[in-house]
């Protein structure tokens, strides 16, 4: 939903989830069943679309979905999806998958949440739920190098309100 002014709202993408907002706020990337769309916020028009049935470049499996709370830096977007996280390139009216970070399901049975690109776009920080003793959930941060397709897991915690990968008042270091 977009708010154009007091009492002025419009639905931008019915039935879709907001994946990421462009750095200047003029475009949004949304995803619905089987498709991701780049939408111009001012006009509400779809600028580009991406078939989520296409294979990711790491595992060759269909991407399948992109989730909310992705990150957009420059012309690069990262979002939860596919094998773990999917990296997209947004240039003009083109939207394409450029990379992915696959996470082993035996170690990370749940996907990473709220991935955030570093300012230079080379790394991603996210948090991930982990299985814990006696079915008590545990959580950890991941620091992932996109080009190496690897992640380093931080210490685990059982704090139930474990979020805060991104805080605009304290941006990630470059």
Tab-separated table of C-alpha atoms in Angstrom:
chain	number	residue	atom	x	y	z
A	1	UNK	CA	0.000	0.000	0.000
A	2	UNK	CA	1.258	3.470	-0.881
A	3	UNK	CA	0.280	6.624	1.000
A	4	UNK	CA	0.233	9.628	-1.343
A	5	UNK	CA	-0.955	12.075	1.314
A	6	UNK	CA	-3.364	12.419	4.222
A	7	UNK	CA	-6.302	10.104	3.524
A	8	UNK	CA	-4.818	9.164	0.134
A	9	UNK	CA	-3.740	5.549	-0.168
A	10	UNK	CA	-3.646	2.986	-2.931
A	11	UNK	CA	-2.778	-0.649	-3.210
A	12	UNK	CA	0.367	-1.067	-5.243
A	13	UNK	CA	0.519	-4.845	-5.540
A	14	UNK	CA	-2.515	-6.825	-4.350
A	15	UNK	CA	-1.626	-10.207	-2.866
A	16	UNK	CA	2.121	-9.569	-3.019
A	17	UNK	CA	4.762	-9.222	-0.307
A	18	UNK	CA	7.166	-6.305	-0.211
A	19	UNK	CA	10.661	-7.693	-0.798
A	20	UNK	CA	12.717	-4.475	-0.936
A	21	UNK	CA	12.514	-0.721	-1.550
A	22	UNK	CA	14.991	1.010	-3.876
A	23	UNK	CA	17.528	3.281	-2.170
A	24	UNK	CA	15.738	6.395	-3.485
A	25	UNK	CA	12.252	5.035	-2.726
A	26	UNK	CA	11.054	5.314	-6.331
A	27	UNK	CA	10.711	1.570	-6.975
A	28	UNK	CA	9.726	-1.501	-4.999
A	29	UNK	CA	10.388	-5.167	-5.570
A	30	UNK	CA	7.387	-7.314	-4.661
A	31	UNK	CA	6.758	-11.036	-4.965
A	32	UNK	CA	3.643	-13.100	-5.415
A	33	UNK	CA	3.052	-16.702	-6.342
A	34	UNK	CA	5.626	-17.612	-8.996
A	35	UNK	CA	6.640	-14.079	-9.939
A	36	UNK	CA	8.577	-11.076	-8.667
A	37	UNK	CA	7.794	-7.605	-9.982
A	38	UNK	CA	9.635	-4.315	-10.019
A	39	UNK	CA	7.051	-1.548	-9.622
A	40	UNK	CA	7.375	2.206	-10.093
A	41	UNK	CA	5.850	3.652	-6.903
A	42	UNK	CA	4.653	6.912	-8.491
A	43	UNK	CA	2.769	5.360	-11.407
A	44	UNK	CA	2.051	1.913	-9.976
A	45	UNK	CA	3.230	0.365	-13.244
A	46	UNK	CA	5.230	-2.855	-13.413
A	47	UNK	CA	8.646	-2.017	-14.848
A	48	UNK	CA	10.042	-5.569	-14.917
A	49	UNK	CA	9.055	-9.093	-13.920
A	50	UNK	CA	10.987	-12.185	-12.946
A	51	UNK	CA	9.789	-15.784	-13.202
A	52	UNK	CA	10.512	-17.447	-9.859
A	53	UNK	CA	10.319	-20.851	-11.518
A	54	UNK	CA	13.751	-20.249	-13.049
A	55	UNK	CA	16.709	-22.056	-11.474
A	56	UNK	CA	19.009	-20.331	-9.061
A	57	UNK	CA	22.626	-20.158	-10.303
A	58	UNK	CA	24.077	-22.192	-7.413
A	59	UNK	CA	21.893	-25.289	-6.987
A	60	UNK	CA	19.993	-25.241	-10.278
A	61	UNK	CA	16.710	-25.665	-8.384
A	62	UNK	CA	13.739	-23.332	-8.972
A	63	UNK	CA	13.904	-20.165	-6.902
A	64	UNK	CA	10.276	-20.680	-5.909
A	65	UNK	CA	9.769	-17.609	-3.744
A	66	UNK	CA	11.201	-14.367	-2.438
A	67	UNK	CA	10.249	-13.280	1.077
A	68	UNK	CA	9.657	-9.943	2.763
A	69	UNK	CA	12.386	-7.871	4.419
A	70	UNK	CA	15.067	-8.025	1.745
A	71	UNK	CA	17.721	-5.374	1.217
A	72	UNK	CA	18.516	-3.120	-1.752
A	73	UNK	CA	21.896	-1.385	-2.153
A	74	UNK	CA	22.856	0.264	-5.451
A	75	UNK	CA	21.641	-2.067	-8.196
A	76	UNK	CA	21.758	-5.174	-5.994
A	77	UNK	CA	18.931	-6.790	-3.999
A	78	UNK	CA	19.194	-9.736	-1.610
A	79	UNK	CA	16.191	-11.608	-0.260
A	80	UNK	CA	15.317	-14.836	1.480
A	81	UNK	CA	14.379	-17.351	-1.195
A	82	UNK	CA	15.487	-20.278	-3.289
A	83	UNK	CA	18.298	-22.228	-1.629
A	84	UNK	CA	18.625	-19.715	1.219
A	85	UNK	CA	19.212	-16.238	-0.175
A	86	UNK	CA	18.898	-14.944	-3.725
A	87	UNK	CA	20.839	-11.991	-5.153
A	88	UNK	CA	19.228	-9.946	-7.916
A	89	UNK	CA	20.421	-7.181	-10.187
A	90	UNK	CA	18.096	-4.257	-10.910
A	91	UNK	CA	19.226	-2.038	-13.770
A	92	UNK	CA	16.773	0.271	-15.489
A	93	UNK	CA	13.860	-1.930	-16.447
A	94	UNK	CA	15.755	-5.213	-16.103
A	95	UNK	CA	15.479	-7.607	-13.186
A	96	UNK	CA	17.654	-10.727	-13.134
A	97	UNK	CA	19.062	-13.302	-10.752
A	98	UNK	CA	22.833	-12.943	-10.462
A	99	UNK	CA	23.736	-15.177	-7.527
A	100	UNK	CA	22.481	-17.224	-4.613
A	101	UNK	CA	23.763	-18.452	-1.287
A	102	UNK	CA	22.740	-22.031	-0.576
A	103	UNK	CA	22.491	-23.103	3.040
A	104	UNK	CA	22.590	-26.800	3.983
A	105	UNK	CA	19.130	-27.833	5.261
A	106	UNK	CA	20.640	-30.291	7.748
A	107	UNK	CA	22.402	-27.377	9.492
A	108	UNK	CA	19.864	-24.633	8.763
A	109	UNK	CA	16.411	-26.230	8.516
A	110	UNK	CA	14.798	-22.775	8.407
A	111	UNK	CA	15.816	-20.083	5.897
A	112	UNK	CA	17.716	-16.961	6.943
A	113	UNK	CA	15.560	-13.955	7.769
A	114	UNK	CA	15.892	-10.219	7.088
A	115	UNK	CA	19.082	-10.364	4.994
A	116	UNK	CA	20.951	-7.060	4.795
A	117	UNK	CA	23.592	-6.121	2.245
A	118	UNK	CA	26.681	-4.308	3.447
A	119	UNK	CA	27.066	-0.837	1.886
A	120	UNK	CA	29.489	-2.166	-0.750
A	121	UNK	CA	27.087	-5.015	-1.621
A	122	UNK	CA	29.678	-7.763	-1.153
A	123	UNK	CA	28.333	-9.378	2.026
A	124	UNK	CA	25.017	-10.219	3.611
A	125	UNK	CA	24.140	-10.333	7.286
A	126	UNK	CA	20.996	-12.236	8.342
A	127	UNK	CA	19.576	-14.089	11.322
A	128	UNK	CA	18.502	-17.701	11.275
A	129	UNK	CA	16.434	-19.908	13.578
A	130	UNK	CA	18.175	-23.139	14.603
A	131	UNK	CA	16.945	-26.297	16.273
A	132	UNK	CA	17.701	-26.356	19.973
A	133	UNK	CA	17.554	-28.852	22.784
A	134	UNK	CA	14.095	-30.070	23.798
A	135	UNK	CA	12.539	-28.275	20.801
A	136	UNK	CA	13.486	-24.909	22.242
A	137	UNK	CA	14.383	-22.595	19.336
A	138	UNK	CA	17.799	-21.021	19.111
A	139	UNK	CA	18.948	-18.185	16.888
A	140	UNK	CA	22.200	-17.024	15.320
A	141	UNK	CA	23.486	-14.346	12.998
A	142	UNK	CA	25.064	-15.254	9.673
A	143	UNK	CA	27.734	-13.220	7.907
A	144	UNK	CA	27.870	-14.317	4.272
A	145	UNK	CA	30.358	-13.509	1.499
A	146	UNK	CA	28.352	-13.464	-1.734
A	147	UNK	CA	31.220	-14.187	-4.134
A	148	UNK	CA	32.477	-17.118	-2.039
A	149	UNK	CA	28.958	-18.509	-1.426
A	150	UNK	CA	29.871	-19.054	2.220
A	151	UNK	CA	28.471	-17.980	5.560
A	152	UNK	CA	30.003	-17.793	9.006
A	153	UNK	CA	27.608	-18.455	11.868
A	154	UNK	CA	27.845	-16.348	15.002
A	155	UNK	CA	27.132	-17.551	18.546
A	156	UNK	CA	23.668	-18.932	19.263
A	157	UNK	CA	21.134	-17.541	21.695
A	158	UNK	CA	17.715	-18.567	22.955
A	159	UNK	CA	16.419	-14.989	23.288
A	160	UNK	CA	12.913	-15.076	21.819
A	161	UNK	CA	12.965	-11.506	20.488
A	162	UNK	CA	16.104	-12.032	18.409
A	163	UNK	CA	15.957	-9.570	15.507
A	164	UNK	CA	17.812	-6.360	14.785
A	165	UNK	CA	20.093	-7.293	11.928
A	166	UNK	CA	19.410	-3.793	10.639
A	167	UNK	CA	19.047	-0.583	12.573
A	168	UNK	CA	18.988	2.588	10.426
A	169	UNK	CA	20.534	4.579	13.280
A	170	UNK	CA	23.518	2.196	13.236
A	171	UNK	CA	24.224	1.211	9.607
A	172	UNK	CA	26.320	-1.850	8.849
A	173	UNK	CA	30.037	-1.179	8.336
A	174	UNK	CA	31.353	-1.350	4.741
